[in-house]
PDB file of C-alpha atoms in Angstrom:
ATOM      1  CA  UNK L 184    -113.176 -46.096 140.675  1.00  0.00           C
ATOM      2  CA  UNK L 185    -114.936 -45.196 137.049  1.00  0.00           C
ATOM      3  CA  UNK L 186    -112.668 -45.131 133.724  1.00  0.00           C
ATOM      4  CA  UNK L 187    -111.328 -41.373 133.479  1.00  0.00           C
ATOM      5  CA  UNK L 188    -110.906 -39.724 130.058  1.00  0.00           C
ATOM      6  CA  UNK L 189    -108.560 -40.641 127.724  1.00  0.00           C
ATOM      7  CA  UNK L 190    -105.498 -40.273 128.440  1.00  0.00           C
ATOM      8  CA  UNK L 191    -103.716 -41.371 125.088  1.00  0.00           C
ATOM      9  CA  UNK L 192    -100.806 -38.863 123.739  1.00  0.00           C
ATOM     10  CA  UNK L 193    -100.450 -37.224 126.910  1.00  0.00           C
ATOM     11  CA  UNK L 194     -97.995 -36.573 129.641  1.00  0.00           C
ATOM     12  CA  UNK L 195     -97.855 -38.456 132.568  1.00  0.00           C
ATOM     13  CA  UNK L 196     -95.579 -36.140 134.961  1.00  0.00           C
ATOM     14  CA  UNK L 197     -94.030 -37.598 137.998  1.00  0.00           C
ATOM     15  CA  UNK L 198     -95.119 -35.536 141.118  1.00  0.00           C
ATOM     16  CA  UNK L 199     -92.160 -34.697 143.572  1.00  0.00           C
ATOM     17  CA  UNK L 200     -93.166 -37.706 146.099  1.00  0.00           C
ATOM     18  CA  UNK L 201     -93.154 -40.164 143.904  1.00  0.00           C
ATOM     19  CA  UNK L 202     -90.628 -42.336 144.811  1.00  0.00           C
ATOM     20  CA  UNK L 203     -90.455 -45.591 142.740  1.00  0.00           C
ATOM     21  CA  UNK L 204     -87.057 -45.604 141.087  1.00  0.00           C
ATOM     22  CA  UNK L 205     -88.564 -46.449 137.919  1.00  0.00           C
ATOM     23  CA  UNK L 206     -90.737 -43.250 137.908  1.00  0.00           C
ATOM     24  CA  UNK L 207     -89.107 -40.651 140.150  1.00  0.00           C
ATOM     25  CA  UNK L 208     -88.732 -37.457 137.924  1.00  0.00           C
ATOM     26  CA  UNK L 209     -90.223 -39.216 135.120  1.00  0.00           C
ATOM     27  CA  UNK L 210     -92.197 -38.044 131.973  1.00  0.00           C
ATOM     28  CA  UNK L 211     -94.067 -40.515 130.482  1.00  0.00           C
ATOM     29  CA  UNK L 212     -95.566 -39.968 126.698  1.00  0.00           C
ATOM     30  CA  UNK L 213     -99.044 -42.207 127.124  1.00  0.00           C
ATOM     31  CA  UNK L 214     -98.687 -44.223 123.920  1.00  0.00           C
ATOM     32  CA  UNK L 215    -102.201 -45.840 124.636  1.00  0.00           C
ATOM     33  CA  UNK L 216    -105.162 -45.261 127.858  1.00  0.00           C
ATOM     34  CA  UNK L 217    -108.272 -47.512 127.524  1.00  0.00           C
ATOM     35  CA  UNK L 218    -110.568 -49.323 129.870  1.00  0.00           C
ATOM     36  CA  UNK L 219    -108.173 -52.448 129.667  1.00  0.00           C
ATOM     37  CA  UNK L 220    -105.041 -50.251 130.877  1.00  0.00           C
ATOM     38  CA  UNK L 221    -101.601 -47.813 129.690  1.00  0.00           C
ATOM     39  CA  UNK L 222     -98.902 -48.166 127.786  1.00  0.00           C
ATOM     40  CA  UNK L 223     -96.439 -45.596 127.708  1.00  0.00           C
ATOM     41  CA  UNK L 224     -92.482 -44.806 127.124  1.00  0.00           C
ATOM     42  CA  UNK L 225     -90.436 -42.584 129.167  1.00  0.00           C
ATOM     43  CA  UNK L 226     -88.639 -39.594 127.325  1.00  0.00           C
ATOM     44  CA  UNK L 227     -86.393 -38.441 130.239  1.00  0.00           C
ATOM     45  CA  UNK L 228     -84.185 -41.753 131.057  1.00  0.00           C
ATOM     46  CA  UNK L 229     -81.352 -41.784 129.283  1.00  0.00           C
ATOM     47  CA  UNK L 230     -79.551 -45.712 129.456  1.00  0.00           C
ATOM     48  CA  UNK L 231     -75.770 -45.756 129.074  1.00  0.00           C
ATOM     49  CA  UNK L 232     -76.277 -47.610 125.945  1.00  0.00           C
ATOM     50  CA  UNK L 233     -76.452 -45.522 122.236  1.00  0.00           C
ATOM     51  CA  UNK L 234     -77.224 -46.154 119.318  1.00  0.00           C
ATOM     52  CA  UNK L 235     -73.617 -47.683 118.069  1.00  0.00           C
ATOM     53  CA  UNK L 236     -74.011 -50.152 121.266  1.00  0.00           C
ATOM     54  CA  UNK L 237     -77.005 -50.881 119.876  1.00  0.00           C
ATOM     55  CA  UNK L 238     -76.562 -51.727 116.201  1.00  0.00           C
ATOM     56  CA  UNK L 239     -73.987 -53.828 117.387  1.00  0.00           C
ATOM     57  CA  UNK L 240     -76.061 -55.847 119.447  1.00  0.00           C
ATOM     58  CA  UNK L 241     -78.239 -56.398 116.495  1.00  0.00           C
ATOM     59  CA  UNK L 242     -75.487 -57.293 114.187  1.00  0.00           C
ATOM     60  CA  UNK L 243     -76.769 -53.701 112.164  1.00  0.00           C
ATOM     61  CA  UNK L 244     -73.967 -51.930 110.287  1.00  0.00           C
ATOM     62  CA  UNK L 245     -73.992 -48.194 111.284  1.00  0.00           C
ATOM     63  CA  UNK L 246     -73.987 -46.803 108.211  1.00  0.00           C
ATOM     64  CA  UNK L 247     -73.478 -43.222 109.444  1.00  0.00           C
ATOM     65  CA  UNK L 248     -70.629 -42.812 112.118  1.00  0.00           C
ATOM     66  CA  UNK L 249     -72.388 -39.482 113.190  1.00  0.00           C
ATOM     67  CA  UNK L 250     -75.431 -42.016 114.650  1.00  0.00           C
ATOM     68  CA  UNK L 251     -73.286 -44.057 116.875  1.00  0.00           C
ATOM     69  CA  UNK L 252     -73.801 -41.177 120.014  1.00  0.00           C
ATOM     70  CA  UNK L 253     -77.473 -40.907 119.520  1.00  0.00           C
ATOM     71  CA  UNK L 254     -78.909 -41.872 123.002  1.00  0.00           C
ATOM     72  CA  UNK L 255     -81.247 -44.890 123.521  1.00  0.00           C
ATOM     73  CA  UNK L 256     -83.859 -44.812 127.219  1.00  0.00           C
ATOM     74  CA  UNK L 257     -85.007 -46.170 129.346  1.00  0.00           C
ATOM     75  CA  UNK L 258     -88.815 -46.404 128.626  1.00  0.00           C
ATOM     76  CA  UNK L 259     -89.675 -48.691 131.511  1.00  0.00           C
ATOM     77  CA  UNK L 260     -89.341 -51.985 133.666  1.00  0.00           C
ATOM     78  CA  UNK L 261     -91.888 -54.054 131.425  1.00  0.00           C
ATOM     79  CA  UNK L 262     -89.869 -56.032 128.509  1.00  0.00           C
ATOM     80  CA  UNK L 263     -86.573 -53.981 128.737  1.00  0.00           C
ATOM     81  CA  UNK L 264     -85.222 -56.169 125.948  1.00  0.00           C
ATOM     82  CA  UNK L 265     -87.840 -54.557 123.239  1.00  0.00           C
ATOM     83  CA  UNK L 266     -87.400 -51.926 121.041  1.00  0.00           C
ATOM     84  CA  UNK L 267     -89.267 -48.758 120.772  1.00  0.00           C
ATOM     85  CA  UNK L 268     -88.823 -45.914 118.189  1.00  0.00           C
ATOM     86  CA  UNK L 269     -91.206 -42.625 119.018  1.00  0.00           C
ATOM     87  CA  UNK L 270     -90.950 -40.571 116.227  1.00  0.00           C
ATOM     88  CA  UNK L 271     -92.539 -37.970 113.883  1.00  0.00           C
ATOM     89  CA  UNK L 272     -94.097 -40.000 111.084  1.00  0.00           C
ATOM     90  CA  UNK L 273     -91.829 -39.920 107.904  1.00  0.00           C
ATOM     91  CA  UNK L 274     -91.354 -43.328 106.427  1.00  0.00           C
ATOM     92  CA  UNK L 275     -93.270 -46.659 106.285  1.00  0.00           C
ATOM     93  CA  UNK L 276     -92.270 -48.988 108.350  1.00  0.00           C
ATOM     94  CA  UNK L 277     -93.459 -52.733 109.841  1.00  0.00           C
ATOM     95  CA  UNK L 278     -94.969 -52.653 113.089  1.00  0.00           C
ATOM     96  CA  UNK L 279     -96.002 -48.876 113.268  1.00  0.00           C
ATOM     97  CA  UNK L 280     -98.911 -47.247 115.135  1.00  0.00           C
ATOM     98  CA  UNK L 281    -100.124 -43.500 114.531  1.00  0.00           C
ATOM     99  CA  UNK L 282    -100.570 -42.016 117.580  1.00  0.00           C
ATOM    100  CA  UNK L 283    -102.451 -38.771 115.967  1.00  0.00           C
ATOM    101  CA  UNK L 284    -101.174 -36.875 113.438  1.00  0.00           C
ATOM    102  CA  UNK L 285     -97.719 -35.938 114.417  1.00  0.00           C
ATOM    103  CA  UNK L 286     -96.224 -38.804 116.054  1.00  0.00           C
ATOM    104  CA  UNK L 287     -95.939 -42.644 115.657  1.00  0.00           C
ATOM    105  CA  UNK L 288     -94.447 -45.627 117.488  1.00  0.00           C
ATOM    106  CA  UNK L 289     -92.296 -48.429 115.578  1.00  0.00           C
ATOM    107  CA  UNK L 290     -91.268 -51.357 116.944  1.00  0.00           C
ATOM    108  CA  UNK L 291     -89.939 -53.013 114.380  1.00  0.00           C
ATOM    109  CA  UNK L 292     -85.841 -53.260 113.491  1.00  0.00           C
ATOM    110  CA  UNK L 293     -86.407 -51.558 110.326  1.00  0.00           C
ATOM    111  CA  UNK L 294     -86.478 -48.157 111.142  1.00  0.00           C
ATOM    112  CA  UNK L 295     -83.283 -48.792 113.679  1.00  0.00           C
ATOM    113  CA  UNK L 296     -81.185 -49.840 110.090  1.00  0.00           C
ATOM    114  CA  UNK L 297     -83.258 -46.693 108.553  1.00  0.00           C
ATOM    115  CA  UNK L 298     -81.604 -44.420 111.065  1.00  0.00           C
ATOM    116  CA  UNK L 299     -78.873 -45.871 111.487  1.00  0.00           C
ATOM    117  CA  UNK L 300     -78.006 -45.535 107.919  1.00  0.00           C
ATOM    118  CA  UNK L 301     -78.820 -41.781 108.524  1.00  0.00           C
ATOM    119  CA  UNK L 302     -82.610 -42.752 106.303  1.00  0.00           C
ATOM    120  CA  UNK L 303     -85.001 -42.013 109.530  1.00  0.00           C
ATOM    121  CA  UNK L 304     -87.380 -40.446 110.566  1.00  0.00           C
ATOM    122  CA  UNK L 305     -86.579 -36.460 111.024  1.00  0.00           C
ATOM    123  CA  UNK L 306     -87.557 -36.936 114.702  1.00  0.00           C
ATOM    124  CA  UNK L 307     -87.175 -39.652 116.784  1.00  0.00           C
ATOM    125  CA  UNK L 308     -86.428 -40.881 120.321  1.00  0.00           C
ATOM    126  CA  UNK L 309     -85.444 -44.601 120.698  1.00  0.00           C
ATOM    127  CA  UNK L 310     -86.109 -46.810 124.133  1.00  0.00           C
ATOM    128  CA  UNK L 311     -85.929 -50.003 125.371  1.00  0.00           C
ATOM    129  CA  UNK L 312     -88.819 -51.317 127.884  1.00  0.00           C
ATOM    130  CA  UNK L 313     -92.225 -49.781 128.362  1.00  0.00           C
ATOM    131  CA  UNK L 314     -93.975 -48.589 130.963  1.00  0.00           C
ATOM    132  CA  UNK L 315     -97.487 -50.439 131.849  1.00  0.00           C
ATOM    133  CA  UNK L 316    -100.106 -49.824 133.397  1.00  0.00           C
ATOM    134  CA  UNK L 317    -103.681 -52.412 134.594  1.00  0.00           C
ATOM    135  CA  UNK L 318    -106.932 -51.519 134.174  1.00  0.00           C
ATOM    136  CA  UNK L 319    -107.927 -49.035 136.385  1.00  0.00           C
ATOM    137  CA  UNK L 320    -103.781 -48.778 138.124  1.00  0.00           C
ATOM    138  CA  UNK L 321    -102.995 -45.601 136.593  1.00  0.00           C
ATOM    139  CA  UNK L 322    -106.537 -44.453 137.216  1.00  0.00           C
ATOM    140  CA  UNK L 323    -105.670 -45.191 141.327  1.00  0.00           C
ATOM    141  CA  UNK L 324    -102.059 -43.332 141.123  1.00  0.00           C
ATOM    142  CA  UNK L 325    -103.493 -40.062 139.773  1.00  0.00           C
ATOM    143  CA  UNK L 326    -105.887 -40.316 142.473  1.00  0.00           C
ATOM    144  CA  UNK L 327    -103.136 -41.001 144.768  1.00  0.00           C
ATOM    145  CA  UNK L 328    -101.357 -37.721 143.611  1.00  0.00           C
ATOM    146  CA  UNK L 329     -98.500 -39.736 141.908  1.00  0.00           C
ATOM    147  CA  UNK L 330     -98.969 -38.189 138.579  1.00  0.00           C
ATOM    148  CA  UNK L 331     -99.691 -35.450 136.795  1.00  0.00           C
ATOM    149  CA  UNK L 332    -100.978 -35.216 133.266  1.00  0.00           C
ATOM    150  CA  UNK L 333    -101.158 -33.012 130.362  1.00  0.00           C
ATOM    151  CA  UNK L 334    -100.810 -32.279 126.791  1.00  0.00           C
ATOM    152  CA  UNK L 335     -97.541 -33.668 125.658  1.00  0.00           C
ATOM    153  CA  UNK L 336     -95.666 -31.643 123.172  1.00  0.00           C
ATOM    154  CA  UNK L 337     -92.953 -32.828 120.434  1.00  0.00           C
ATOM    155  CA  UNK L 338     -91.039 -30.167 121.450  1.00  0.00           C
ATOM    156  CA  UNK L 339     -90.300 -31.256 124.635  1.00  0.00           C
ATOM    157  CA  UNK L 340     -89.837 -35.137 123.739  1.00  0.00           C
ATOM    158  CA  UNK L 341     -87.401 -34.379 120.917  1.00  0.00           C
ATOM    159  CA  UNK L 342     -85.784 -30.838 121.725  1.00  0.00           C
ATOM    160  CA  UNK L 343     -85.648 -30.193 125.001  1.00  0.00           C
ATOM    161  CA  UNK L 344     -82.195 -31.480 127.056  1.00  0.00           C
ATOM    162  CA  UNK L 345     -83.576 -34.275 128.784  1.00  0.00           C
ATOM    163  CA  UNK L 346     -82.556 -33.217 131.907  1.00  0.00           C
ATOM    164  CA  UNK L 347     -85.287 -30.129 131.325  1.00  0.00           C
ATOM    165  CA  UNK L 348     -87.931 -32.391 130.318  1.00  0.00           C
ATOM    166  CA  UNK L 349     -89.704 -32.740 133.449  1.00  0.00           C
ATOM    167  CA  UNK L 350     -90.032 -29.628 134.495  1.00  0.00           C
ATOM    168  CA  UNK L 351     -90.697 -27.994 130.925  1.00  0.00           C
ATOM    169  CA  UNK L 352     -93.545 -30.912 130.886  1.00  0.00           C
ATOM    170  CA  UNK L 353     -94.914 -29.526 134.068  1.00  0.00           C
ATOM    171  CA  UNK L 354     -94.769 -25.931 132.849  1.00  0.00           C
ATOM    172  CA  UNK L 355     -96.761 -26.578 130.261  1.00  0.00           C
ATOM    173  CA  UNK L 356     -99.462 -26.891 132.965  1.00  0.00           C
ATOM    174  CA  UNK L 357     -98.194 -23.847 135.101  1.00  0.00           C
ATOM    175  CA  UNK L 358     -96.525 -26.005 137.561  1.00  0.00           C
ATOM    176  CA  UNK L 359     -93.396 -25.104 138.952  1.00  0.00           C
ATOM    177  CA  UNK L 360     -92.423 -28.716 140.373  1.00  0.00           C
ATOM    178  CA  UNK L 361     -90.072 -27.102 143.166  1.00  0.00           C
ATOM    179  CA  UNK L 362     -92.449 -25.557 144.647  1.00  0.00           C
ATOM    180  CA  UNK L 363     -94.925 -28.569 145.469  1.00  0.00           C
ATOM    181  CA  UNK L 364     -94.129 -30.226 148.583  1.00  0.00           C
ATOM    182  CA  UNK L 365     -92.898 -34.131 148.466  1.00  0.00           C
ATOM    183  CA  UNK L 366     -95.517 -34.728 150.962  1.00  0.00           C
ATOM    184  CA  UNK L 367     -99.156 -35.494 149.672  1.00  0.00           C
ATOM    185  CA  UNK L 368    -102.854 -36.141 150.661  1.00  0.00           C
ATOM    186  CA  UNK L 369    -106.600 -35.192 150.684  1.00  0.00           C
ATOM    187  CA  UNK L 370    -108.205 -32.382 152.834  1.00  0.00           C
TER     188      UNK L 370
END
């Protein structure tokens, strides 16, 4: 199977029959799509940890109490001990790509003091893990009807209650996800 087109700051939307427990339900922001593979973070999986659990892992004061709640995800099974920071693209800080104009990913600990001392970005959405993709994997599962995709939309990644975000992700296409069946394949 050929390269598709770029997939980069999209959504990948998790169709009703997929049923990997790391993916079921799932929006995934693609971070990165090129001939070698995908990297992305998902916005809807919300860990039990926040942000006060994890400044204190890190030994980082919290310099605002109002921070502690903020929620950190789940953003998928590869290197769930790494930090990732989506967020709009206020600041400088080490380790940051622009993903366009409107968005950028940190994954350094400097913007996790930076927030935590209330000094962050305006918008941001912090995970731990990645999701990953193989040359030509993510290619197969959109094939294989285990994905949507689509234009991905701050709004939904930083507003929306996350237990919305799927299916506001997959309105954005005109899909209503309850009415597709679980059950998939080719004619």
């Amino acid at each position: 199977m050929g390269f598709i087109s770029q997939l980069s700051n999209q959504f990948l939307i998790a169709m009703p029959g997929l049923h990997d427990p790391n993916f079921s339900h799932s929006v995934t922001f693609l971070c990165d799509h090129n001939p070698e593979g995908a990297m992305g973070l998902l916005i809807n999986r919300p860990t039990p940890m926040n942000l006060g659990d994890l400044t204190a892992q890190l030994g980082i004061e919290l310099g605002e109490e109002d921070m502690a709640g903020v929620p950190v995800y789940h953003g998928g099974p590869v290197q769930p001990e790494q930090g990732f920071v989506l967020h709009t693209p206020q600041g400088e800080w080490d380790n940051t790509l622009e993903l366009g104009s409107d968005l950028a990913l940190t994954v350094s600990q400097d913007i996790i003091e930076a927030i935590a001392h209330g000094l962050g970005p305006e918008k941001f959405l912090i995970t731990l893990g990645y999701a990953g993709w193989g040359a030509g994997q993510l290619e197969e599962e959109i094939a294989a009807n285990s994905w949507l995709n689509g234009p991905a939309d701050n709004r939904i990644i930083f507003d929306t209650p996350v237990e919305e975000r799927w299916a506001t992700a997959a309105a954005l296409l005109g899909i209503e996800l309850s009415l597709l069946s679980s059950d998939v394949g080719h004619a």
